[in-house]
Amino acid sequence: MPHTDQEAQDKASHTKPIQRNSTFNRAVRLRSRGKARGTSEGNPGYPADPLENENSVNEPLTLNLLQSRKHLWRIPIQTDPEAKRTSESSSTPGNGATPEEFPALADSPTTLTEALQMIHPIPADSWRNLIEQIGLLYQEYRDKSTLQEIETRRQQDAEIQGAADRCPSSEEAPEEDEGEEEEEPASPPERKALPQICLLSNPHSRFNLWQDLPEIQSSGVLDILQPEEIRLQEAMFELITSEASYYKSLNLLVSHFMENERLKKILHPSEAHILFSNVLDVMAVSERFLLELERRMEENIVISDVCDIVYRYAADHFSVYITYVSNQTYQERTYKQLLQEKAAFRELIAQLELDPKCRGLPLSSFLILPFQRITRLKLLVQNILKRVEERSEREGTALDAHKELELVVKACNEGVRKMSRTEQMISIQKKMEFKIKSVPIISHSRWLLKQGELQQMSGPKTSRTLRTKKLFREIYLFLFNDLLVICRQIPGDKYQVFDSAPRGLLRAEELEDQGQTLANVFILRLLENSDDREATYMLKASSQSEMKRWMTSLAPNRRTKFVSFTSRLLDCPQVQCVHPYVAQQPDELTLELADILNILDKTEDGWIFGERLHDQERGWFPSNMTEEILNPKIRSQNLKECFRVHKMDDPQRSQNKDRRKLGSRNRQ
């Protein structure tokens, strides 16, 4: 039965999801078929736009979408002939018309794809309700997501081999097993794919996944999209909903803490500025960013892309994160001082933290949100990049967004390090007394890599016997990125410098066939010391791990026990982080939950020297903070995904990068 003009106006004012077998949907296909026949000579390779008819209910949305997007992307559809016949002959809601009824569908399968893009927008009210119902603060959201990721990898590691024996398609087995971890008793049996990460496992939210949205369930798109495309939709949906959760937490930081009238009276304006920095700017950027993501979601229930928005904001607006994160050193110091010195501040903060809005989370967890978000956003884009089609336009957009985010994260890290390193170098300079020619310690390009006490074997080589009363004597080493300074500790917390050498002229060698007395001893050679001559030191560490850590720092190019990520081998011992770890020494690596690391070296007393896959950062960490990934297929897949994320630019992408002029942006 045809629609009247009044019905069309009503539907235009409040768009609703339309079933694929509805009257409107059939009418769209008929118009598309007619137009395709009329324009087949002019452009035989592409179907005509099905929504250029003036009577189309969704015409305003279609025109806006076509004007804003130069190229319509194409949803992968089932290509298996049997699957196609089954889908076409099915009478369940959401399935399309048969080729007998509409020959244009059989001749041009992309017509159905493009029609699905246009006739399933998400109403604005429905999307806003979804955002409002996200009951998790970002801290809770992030923890649940990473814990689910860890559990998923555990299950994959334990069961993928058994799944491979049962099913010849071993690559899809772990993804099918992942559904057992998600507590969704009402999951529809026809679901094609299950995501790796449960997004919103929260009793206050009706929705856990993109495919659980009522609009998705009723649209029929789950019967058409391939499993990999559904996983991609889940990855993009997570980026959007996590940004909503993050904005909610930022808003709570500002409204509940920063704008509290009692707190304003307690804090001096300078203290408040250091404590909260430019969080208002960060929140304003997050609000605009979320608004654009919401608009993209409202365009269509099948999300076309989000990385183009991420790229634009990372390139033009995310510099506010650099400003905020660079202030982190002063922020932490000021917060600790206020807690210790101002009782009124301490009592008020404790009272505010008890409010149910905070969910038991301290103020410090809110203050660190921007740094956590910008690093997490890079990982979310990596997750999208792993799922887009190779050599596609969406892959190029994701790679661009990832590189921009890497620049922002790197600038944030450098900002934090620059603040702390300058103060540290000044403190070290004050403690040194030079017995030799003075060496300037403070330099903008110098930072501390490792410091600590070792024992030096005393006396000439001929007198090194076990009968020597004092075989070793204590010395203290300061190792910088470009310089080694060798000292002896003297009273008054001072250090007397008696030798030094450029770091590039150091060589470290481990002794072989060590006895009990010479255990954990290594030889350090200075090819050119402060006297312009070669010097050799035999040094003893307190443990095997300490010896290996010193040797790794002194000679960074020394061959490790295992290969590194850059070797491009498709297997290497790997671990994933199951307990967060904060680095205690400069040569250690801070770990976040679900980090995957290649093992480069390890010691018998429980330390691992590893390389994190997503950013190639190296460092030492306790082995009990991680779990080893035993399955070689999982390890190989992790490496392949990282090779893809960090692959070199092709010539076209290099030209695009030159046009963007990345170096011209203000990073202050």
XYZ file of C-alpha atoms in Angstrom:
668
model
C 0.000 0.000 0.000
C 1.641 3.292 -1.036
C 2.520 6.021 1.472
C 0.592 9.283 1.516
C 2.286 12.711 1.635
C 1.204 13.174 5.250
C 2.754 9.852 6.253
C 5.993 10.820 4.533
C 6.119 14.109 6.440
C 5.512 12.333 9.733
C 8.308 9.907 9.086
C 10.658 12.658 8.004
C 10.118 14.467 11.288
C 10.913 11.404 13.406
C 12.962 8.746 11.639
C 12.523 5.152 12.742
C 14.436 2.016 11.779
C 12.811 0.416 8.748
C 12.636 -3.315 8.146
C 14.304 -4.479 4.963
C 11.071 -6.166 3.796
C 8.967 -3.061 4.451
C 6.998 -1.215 1.772
C 9.449 1.663 1.798
C 12.427 -0.607 1.441
C 10.861 -2.394 -1.533
C 10.027 0.971 -3.080
C 13.641 2.057 -2.681
C 14.823 -1.020 -4.535
C 12.294 -0.513 -7.326
C 13.418 3.075 -7.843
C 17.028 1.948 -7.701
C 16.376 -0.721 -10.331
C 14.706 1.745 -12.646
C 17.408 4.327 -12.276
C 20.149 1.732 -12.709
C 18.613 0.735 -16.039
C 18.310 4.347 -17.089
C 21.958 5.173 -16.352
C 23.635 1.869 -17.165
C 25.245 3.257 -20.300
C 26.718 6.257 -18.561
C 28.166 4.438 -15.559
C 27.811 0.674 -15.870
C 30.166 -0.104 -13.025
C 28.157 1.511 -10.223
C 24.490 1.332 -9.259
C 22.440 4.472 -9.180
C 21.732 6.271 -5.923
C 18.433 4.813 -4.655
C 17.412 7.890 -2.695
C 17.421 10.765 -5.159
C 13.632 10.602 -5.599
C 11.997 13.732 -4.216
C 9.362 11.692 -2.377
C 11.923 9.740 -0.338
C 11.283 9.883 3.361
C 14.955 10.020 4.239
C 16.078 12.376 1.488
C 17.524 15.151 3.726
C 19.745 12.661 5.552
C 20.836 11.078 2.276
C 21.784 14.377 0.651
C 23.754 15.528 3.678
C 25.559 12.236 3.882
C 26.452 12.201 0.203
C 27.706 15.760 0.300
C 29.929 15.105 3.302
C 31.388 11.814 2.100
C 33.263 11.666 -1.218
C 33.285 7.886 -1.470
C 30.638 5.511 -0.240
C 32.314 2.600 1.496
C 30.957 -0.845 0.904
C 29.849 -3.307 3.525
C 31.246 -6.796 2.976
C 28.319 -9.140 2.319
C 28.096 -12.893 2.304
C 29.673 -14.184 -0.901
C 29.056 -17.881 -0.395
C 26.397 -18.991 -2.952
C 24.599 -21.266 -0.499
C 24.555 -18.591 2.180
C 23.228 -16.087 -0.339
C 20.399 -18.378 -1.466
C 19.473 -19.099 2.132
C 19.359 -15.405 2.993
C 17.309 -14.547 -0.091
C 14.761 -17.288 0.443
C 14.293 -16.706 4.155
C 11.019 -15.141 5.302
C 12.282 -13.919 8.667
C 12.064 -10.181 9.393
C 15.010 -8.229 8.060
C 15.805 -10.422 5.051
C 15.799 -8.886 1.567
C 13.776 -9.576 -1.535
C 14.576 -12.452 -3.865
C 16.311 -12.026 -7.218
C 13.142 -13.273 -8.941
C 11.171 -10.360 -7.497
C 13.874 -7.732 -8.099
C 16.419 -8.686 -10.768
C 18.456 -5.566 -10.056
C 19.583 -7.125 -6.774
C 20.988 -10.153 -8.512
C 22.759 -8.065 -11.128
C 24.174 -5.516 -8.685
C 24.584 -6.763 -5.094
C 26.014 -3.412 -3.979
C 22.570 -1.880 -4.484
C 21.390 -3.690 -1.375
C 24.515 -2.607 0.474
C 24.046 1.058 -0.349
C 20.336 0.874 0.401
C 21.107 -0.539 3.856
C 23.437 2.385 4.448
C 20.736 4.922 3.786
C 17.561 3.567 5.333
C 18.765 2.723 8.835
C 19.686 5.911 10.680
C 19.656 5.912 14.465
C 17.200 8.523 15.768
C 18.930 11.252 17.762
C 16.742 10.645 20.791
C 17.605 6.945 20.816
C 21.342 7.649 20.664
C 21.173 10.276 23.416
C 19.326 7.802 25.630
C 22.099 5.281 25.047
C 24.766 7.802 26.076
C 22.841 8.838 29.165
C 22.413 5.228 30.255
C 26.147 4.571 30.327
C 26.440 4.160 34.074
C 30.176 3.535 34.227
C 32.755 6.155 35.009
C 35.722 5.947 32.668
C 37.932 4.370 35.319
C 35.435 1.504 35.750
C 34.854 1.241 32.004
C 38.560 0.975 31.283
C 39.213 -1.597 34.001
C 36.352 -3.830 32.879
C 37.457 -3.614 29.275
C 41.087 -4.545 29.959
C 40.166 -7.351 32.372
C 37.846 -8.812 29.750
C 40.650 -8.571 27.197
C 42.969 -10.484 29.533
C 40.389 -13.212 30.104
C 39.761 -13.495 26.377
C 43.457 -14.047 25.694
C 43.639 -16.622 28.466
C 40.806 -18.570 26.923
C 42.311 -18.291 23.457
C 45.686 -19.444 24.730
C 44.164 -22.446 26.490
C 41.603 -23.558 23.925
C 42.679 -22.516 20.448
C 44.675 -25.682 19.903
C 41.715 -27.866 20.820
C 39.482 -25.779 18.579
C 41.935 -26.214 15.718
C 41.674 -29.989 16.081
C 37.875 -29.830 15.901
C 37.567 -27.211 13.158
C 39.733 -26.832 10.036
C 39.331 -23.045 10.187
C 41.530 -22.517 13.211
C 41.796 -18.770 12.836
C 38.127 -18.181 13.632
C 37.989 -20.633 16.530
C 39.210 -18.280 19.263
C 36.732 -15.626 18.242
C 33.871 -18.079 18.513
C 35.019 -19.245 21.937
C 35.088 -15.715 23.244
C 31.346 -15.642 23.627
C 31.525 -18.022 26.599
C 33.038 -15.298 28.743
C 30.249 -12.792 28.185
C 27.398 -13.335 30.573
C 24.546 -12.780 28.131
C 22.030 -15.598 28.569
C 19.636 -13.967 26.091
C 22.138 -13.793 23.219
C 20.449 -14.507 19.887
C 21.689 -17.728 18.284
C 22.000 -16.164 14.820
C 24.784 -13.779 15.889
C 27.643 -14.004 13.412
C 30.508 -12.755 15.572
C 31.345 -12.023 19.158
C 33.672 -9.189 20.179
C 36.923 -9.549 22.043
C 36.058 -6.976 24.676
C 32.818 -6.648 26.625
C 32.121 -2.945 26.482
C 29.549 -2.162 29.117
C 29.145 -5.037 31.556
C 27.053 -2.865 33.791
C 23.635 -3.421 35.363
C 22.752 0.251 34.873
C 23.076 0.065 31.084
C 20.734 -1.815 28.773
C 23.368 -2.249 26.089
C 26.573 -4.217 26.144
C 27.460 -4.299 22.472
C 26.706 -2.617 19.163
C 24.847 -5.718 18.025
C 22.653 -5.581 21.155
C 21.124 -2.225 20.202
C 17.393 -2.618 19.441
C 17.912 -0.738 16.173
C 20.548 -3.278 15.140
C 18.450 -6.251 16.204
C 15.430 -5.046 14.236
C 17.253 -3.857 11.122
C 18.410 -7.221 9.827
C 21.987 -6.054 9.190
C 23.388 -8.852 11.353
C 22.121 -11.319 8.731
C 24.084 -9.570 5.991
C 27.339 -8.341 7.505
C 30.255 -10.719 7.612
C 31.746 -11.615 11.035
C 34.838 -9.472 10.487
C 32.692 -6.418 9.700
C 30.659 -6.989 12.871
C 33.860 -7.103 14.905
C 34.931 -3.861 13.240
C 31.604 -2.278 14.151
C 32.126 -3.336 17.774
C 35.621 -1.792 17.802
C 34.324 1.543 16.484
C 31.356 1.415 18.851
C 33.714 0.926 21.797
C 35.672 4.033 20.849
C 32.458 6.079 20.797
C 30.930 4.770 24.011
C 34.223 4.926 25.900
C 34.533 8.582 24.912
C 31.085 9.148 26.378
C 32.149 7.467 29.619
C 35.344 9.532 29.666
C 33.440 12.775 29.186
C 31.120 11.816 32.015
C 34.102 11.348 34.346
C 35.671 14.652 33.260
C 32.396 16.427 33.896
C 32.301 14.934 37.409
C 35.882 16.123 38.067
C 34.917 19.669 37.126
C 31.454 19.921 38.676
C 32.055 17.912 41.846
C 35.642 18.865 42.714
C 36.966 21.842 40.764
C 33.856 24.027 41.050
C 33.138 23.195 44.679
C 32.704 26.505 46.500
C 34.353 25.318 49.727
C 37.353 24.032 47.804
C 37.725 27.347 45.991
C 37.999 29.118 49.348
C 40.622 26.677 50.661
C 42.912 26.710 47.601
C 45.006 29.641 46.474
C 44.389 30.427 42.769
C 47.919 29.298 41.903
C 47.371 25.988 43.719
C 44.062 25.443 41.955
C 45.697 26.209 38.596
C 48.462 23.643 39.151
C 46.027 21.039 40.514
C 43.438 21.241 37.730
C 45.579 22.793 34.960
C 43.660 23.239 31.682
C 41.080 20.524 32.364
C 38.316 22.844 31.115
C 40.006 22.982 27.707
C 40.383 19.192 27.707
C 36.703 18.732 28.547
C 35.626 21.199 25.856
C 37.608 19.272 23.223
C 36.171 15.978 24.467
C 32.652 17.394 24.236
C 33.104 18.518 20.617
C 34.822 15.244 19.749
C 31.983 13.219 21.269
C 29.404 15.354 19.471
C 30.956 14.559 16.092
C 31.123 10.876 16.960
C 27.449 11.011 17.951
C 26.541 12.624 14.634
C 28.382 9.896 12.761
C 26.505 7.280 14.762
C 23.196 8.997 14.020
C 23.908 8.920 10.277
C 23.569 5.179 10.166
C 23.376 2.217 12.501
C 26.166 0.629 10.439
C 29.028 2.961 11.358
C 30.934 4.004 8.252
C 34.139 5.141 9.981
C 35.379 7.033 13.038
C 39.115 7.271 12.363
C 38.682 10.257 10.064
C 37.219 12.174 13.018
C 39.966 10.911 15.321
C 42.622 11.998 12.837
C 41.207 15.505 12.496
C 40.988 16.035 16.243
C 44.398 14.528 16.935
C 45.957 16.831 14.356
C 44.117 20.031 15.256
C 42.766 19.867 18.807
C 44.497 17.266 21.000
C 47.409 19.573 21.828
C 45.405 20.444 24.974
C 46.361 16.985 26.251
C 50.054 17.807 25.901
C 49.626 20.909 28.045
C 47.718 19.004 30.718
C 49.976 15.961 30.879
C 53.181 18.039 30.886
C 51.977 19.538 34.163
C 51.677 16.100 35.772
C 54.907 16.309 37.821
C 53.917 19.587 39.456
C 50.341 18.407 39.809
C 51.315 15.297 41.783
C 53.711 17.237 43.993
C 51.142 19.959 44.736
C 48.451 17.380 45.519
C 50.712 15.587 48.012
C 51.739 18.848 49.660
C 48.138 19.978 50.032
C 47.175 16.676 51.647
C 50.066 16.949 54.114
C 49.967 20.654 54.909
C 46.297 21.670 54.694
C 43.992 19.752 56.995
C 40.926 21.539 55.623
C 41.799 20.402 52.087
C 42.402 16.838 53.228
C 39.082 16.646 55.097
C 37.042 18.198 52.294
C 38.523 15.920 49.620
C 37.812 12.877 51.799
C 34.232 14.054 52.188
C 33.758 14.664 48.465
C 35.229 11.251 47.605
C 32.583 9.576 49.770
C 29.816 10.909 47.545
C 28.062 8.051 45.670
C 28.775 9.857 42.394
C 32.479 9.023 42.761
C 31.870 5.274 43.132
C 34.573 5.083 45.785
C 37.228 6.487 43.437
C 39.781 9.026 44.763
C 40.421 12.476 43.304
C 43.820 11.313 42.034
C 42.115 8.817 39.693
C 40.166 11.689 38.120
C 43.210 13.944 37.777
C 45.075 11.342 35.726
C 42.158 10.738 33.338
C 43.435 12.797 30.349
C 46.759 10.942 30.184
C 45.000 7.572 30.457
C 42.515 8.521 27.760
C 44.977 9.710 25.141
C 47.045 6.522 25.480
C 43.933 4.335 25.470
C 42.580 6.117 22.408
C 45.672 5.088 20.472
C 45.059 1.459 21.436
C 41.412 1.681 20.385
C 42.468 2.958 16.960
C 44.946 0.082 16.761
C 42.072 -2.286 17.485
C 40.116 -0.770 14.583
C 43.152 -0.876 12.311
C 43.557 -4.615 12.885
C 40.015 -5.211 11.603
C 39.672 -2.981 8.539
C 40.235 -4.376 5.080
C 43.857 -4.280 3.975
C 44.775 -1.696 1.328
C 41.383 -0.038 1.770
C 40.518 3.615 2.248
C 39.525 2.902 5.838
C 42.916 1.331 6.507
C 44.636 4.477 5.259
C 42.451 6.653 7.472
C 43.132 4.451 10.489
C 46.881 4.548 9.854
C 46.767 8.343 9.606
C 44.818 8.610 12.866
C 47.188 6.215 14.603
C 50.291 8.155 13.534
C 48.769 11.432 14.707
C 47.901 9.912 18.074
C 51.433 8.525 18.355
C 52.770 12.056 17.919
C 50.459 13.352 20.652
C 51.317 10.518 23.068
C 55.033 10.958 22.398
C 54.767 14.697 23.043
C 52.881 13.982 26.287
C 55.567 11.552 27.453
C 58.336 13.954 26.549
C 56.561 16.754 28.398
C 56.361 14.702 31.597
C 59.954 13.505 31.315
C 61.337 16.953 30.591
C 59.899 18.376 33.813
C 61.148 15.561 36.042
C 64.532 15.121 34.323
C 65.542 18.758 34.719
C 64.968 18.681 38.462
C 66.742 15.323 38.779
C 69.845 16.529 36.919
C 70.089 19.624 39.121
C 69.897 17.455 42.249
C 72.628 15.078 40.999
C 74.933 17.940 40.014
C 74.786 19.337 43.557
C 75.902 16.007 45.061
C 78.999 15.493 42.907
C 82.587 16.469 43.768
C 85.142 15.926 41.020
C 88.524 14.414 41.798
C 89.249 14.581 38.077
C 88.549 17.292 35.523
C 85.034 18.544 36.077
C 82.362 17.334 33.663
C 79.192 19.440 33.215
C 76.267 17.235 34.191
C 73.257 19.444 33.464
C 72.224 19.414 29.812
C 68.864 19.625 28.057
C 69.725 16.542 26.002
C 70.895 14.416 28.954
C 68.910 12.252 31.341
C 69.570 9.500 33.871
C 69.230 5.884 32.766
C 70.407 4.045 35.868
C 72.238 4.638 39.126
C 73.341 2.360 41.920
C 76.088 0.743 43.946
C 78.370 -2.020 42.660
C 81.473 -3.688 44.075
C 84.797 -3.257 42.307
C 87.431 -5.960 42.513
C 90.498 -4.286 44.080
C 94.240 -4.873 43.424
C 96.090 -5.917 40.275
C 95.132 -9.092 38.434
C 98.034 -11.095 39.910
C 96.837 -10.497 43.478
C 93.200 -11.469 42.984
C 93.060 -14.482 45.242
C 90.465 -15.658 47.694
C 92.941 -14.974 50.540
C 92.709 -11.214 49.975
C 91.004 -9.701 53.010
C 89.007 -7.186 51.018
C 88.531 -8.508 47.526
C 85.906 -5.894 46.596
C 85.272 -2.258 47.441
C 82.106 -0.219 46.869
C 81.762 2.222 44.002
C 78.717 4.136 42.747
C 77.731 4.535 39.102
C 75.607 7.223 37.424
C 74.722 6.166 33.895
C 73.217 8.832 31.644
C 72.046 8.447 28.074
C 75.411 9.737 26.794
C 77.813 9.545 29.763
C 79.007 7.215 32.539
C 80.263 8.735 35.792
C 82.081 6.479 38.315
C 82.171 7.702 41.925
C 82.773 6.722 45.510
C 80.224 7.678 48.103
C 81.583 10.035 50.790
C 80.013 11.423 53.990
C 77.303 14.033 53.662
C 75.372 12.255 50.904
C 78.073 13.297 48.419
C 79.797 11.449 45.603
C 83.468 11.841 44.639
C 83.964 11.347 40.890
C 87.187 9.554 39.908
C 86.471 8.437 36.318
C 84.063 8.948 33.419
C 83.566 7.950 29.800
C 81.120 8.532 26.934
C 78.433 5.872 26.867
C 79.213 4.976 23.283
C 82.734 3.892 24.338
C 81.590 1.284 26.905
C 81.792 -2.479 26.560
C 80.316 -5.001 29.025
C 81.246 -8.686 29.133
C 79.920 -11.446 31.377
C 82.448 -13.768 33.020
C 82.182 -17.445 32.167
C 82.563 -20.382 34.578
C 82.029 -18.209 37.620
C 82.590 -19.690 41.051
C 80.630 -18.758 44.136
C 82.907 -15.829 44.966
C 82.814 -14.431 41.436
C 79.083 -14.956 40.927
C 77.286 -12.035 39.265
C 80.601 -10.468 38.199
C 81.038 -8.751 34.834
C 83.813 -6.797 33.130
C 83.297 -3.165 32.150
C 85.760 -1.694 29.647
C 86.079 2.033 29.031
C 87.652 2.405 25.594
C 88.504 6.008 26.413
C 88.114 7.374 29.932
C 88.643 10.831 31.423
C 92.433 10.436 31.026
C 92.063 9.514 27.337
C 93.145 5.948 27.926
C 91.498 2.545 28.129
C 90.413 1.318 31.566
C 88.955 -1.985 32.770
C 86.781 -2.599 35.833
C 85.691 -5.929 37.221
C 82.348 -5.303 38.931
C 80.126 -7.461 41.110
C 76.349 -6.994 41.356
C 74.118 -8.029 44.243
C 72.083 -10.484 42.120
C 71.882 -12.018 38.691
C 69.057 -9.699 37.644
C 71.002 -6.638 38.819
C 74.047 -7.771 36.839
C 71.998 -8.269 33.651
C 70.199 -4.971 34.122
C 73.519 -3.131 34.404
C 74.933 -4.902 31.374
C 71.828 -4.125 29.312
C 71.984 -0.441 30.272
C 75.747 -0.085 29.808
C 75.769 -1.793 26.409
C 72.260 -1.386 24.908
C 73.215 -3.025 21.605
C 74.415 -6.174 23.309
C 72.732 -9.302 21.939
C 69.874 -10.465 24.164
C 68.753 -13.999 24.825
C 65.686 -13.675 22.603
C 64.894 -11.637 19.505
C 63.258 -8.218 19.519
C 60.093 -7.039 17.791
C 62.102 -5.346 15.055
C 63.609 -8.658 13.955
C 60.327 -9.358 12.111
C 60.279 -12.998 13.125
C 56.782 -14.435 13.468
C 57.350 -16.044 16.854
C 58.969 -14.914 20.062
C 58.324 -15.607 23.767
C 55.516 -13.297 24.900
C 53.727 -12.312 28.093
C 50.647 -10.253 28.860
C 50.342 -7.977 31.878
C 47.811 -9.199 34.460
C 48.810 -6.829 37.281
C 49.695 -3.155 36.701
C 53.255 -2.209 37.608
C 54.774 1.239 38.153
C 58.480 1.528 37.324
C 60.679 2.088 40.378
C 63.959 2.651 38.498
C 64.750 4.460 35.234
C 65.538 1.179 33.462
C 62.194 -0.372 34.406
C 59.013 -0.375 32.333
C 55.628 0.709 33.651
C 52.992 -1.866 32.702
C 49.266 -1.435 32.120
C 46.737 -4.239 32.248
C 46.546 -6.279 29.005
C 49.886 -4.997 27.644
C 51.557 -7.594 25.407
C 55.358 -7.787 25.516
C 58.065 -9.747 23.749
C 60.563 -11.336 26.126
C 64.096 -10.256 25.196
C 65.875 -11.564 28.299
C 65.034 -12.952 31.710
C 66.771 -13.922 34.906
C 66.443 -16.806 37.307
C 65.441 -14.506 40.154
C 62.217 -13.327 38.516
C 62.914 -10.337 36.244
C 62.118 -9.964 32.532
C 63.582 -7.557 29.995
C 60.781 -6.977 27.506
C 59.614 -4.917 24.563
C 55.999 -3.747 24.526
C 54.382 -4.424 21.173
C 52.145 -1.402 20.771
C 54.895 1.227 21.247
C 58.237 -0.725 21.210
C 59.213 0.633 24.638
C 61.767 -1.557 26.442
C 62.508 -2.125 30.094
C 62.680 -4.522 33.034
C 59.711 -5.680 35.088
C 58.927 -8.465 37.609
C 57.800 -11.678 35.981
C 55.007 -12.161 38.546
C 53.217 -9.137 37.036
C 52.651 -11.084 33.803
C 51.466 -14.376 32.355
C 53.266 -16.109 29.517
C 51.370 -16.657 26.261
C 52.062 -20.284 25.473
C 50.244 -20.833 22.191
C 52.508 -20.073 19.191
C 49.518 -19.189 16.992
C 48.434 -16.451 19.378
C 51.994 -15.106 19.604
C 52.317 -15.094 15.830
C 48.965 -13.341 15.434
C 50.001 -10.653 17.942
C 53.182 -9.975 15.987
C 51.399 -9.892 12.631
C 48.900 -7.361 13.954
C 51.699 -5.148 15.245
C 53.590 -5.405 11.956
C 50.457 -4.146 10.235
C 49.955 -1.280 12.693
C 53.565 -0.118 12.428
C 54.187 -0.889 8.766
C 56.038 1.657 6.659
C 54.058 4.231 4.696
C 53.503 3.610 1.032
C 54.397 6.439 -1.428
C 50.856 7.806 -1.586
C 50.556 7.999 2.187
C 53.980 9.650 2.364
C 52.763 12.357 -0.007
C 49.672 12.882 2.140
C 51.894 13.207 5.213
C 53.991 15.864 3.489
C 50.890 17.847 2.621
C 49.739 17.782 6.231
C 52.954 19.497 7.401
C 52.989 17.810 10.762
C 55.930 19.805 12.018
C 54.122 23.133 11.699
C 51.715 22.508 14.553
C 52.234 24.128 17.919
C 53.028 21.395 20.448
C 53.224 23.619 23.487
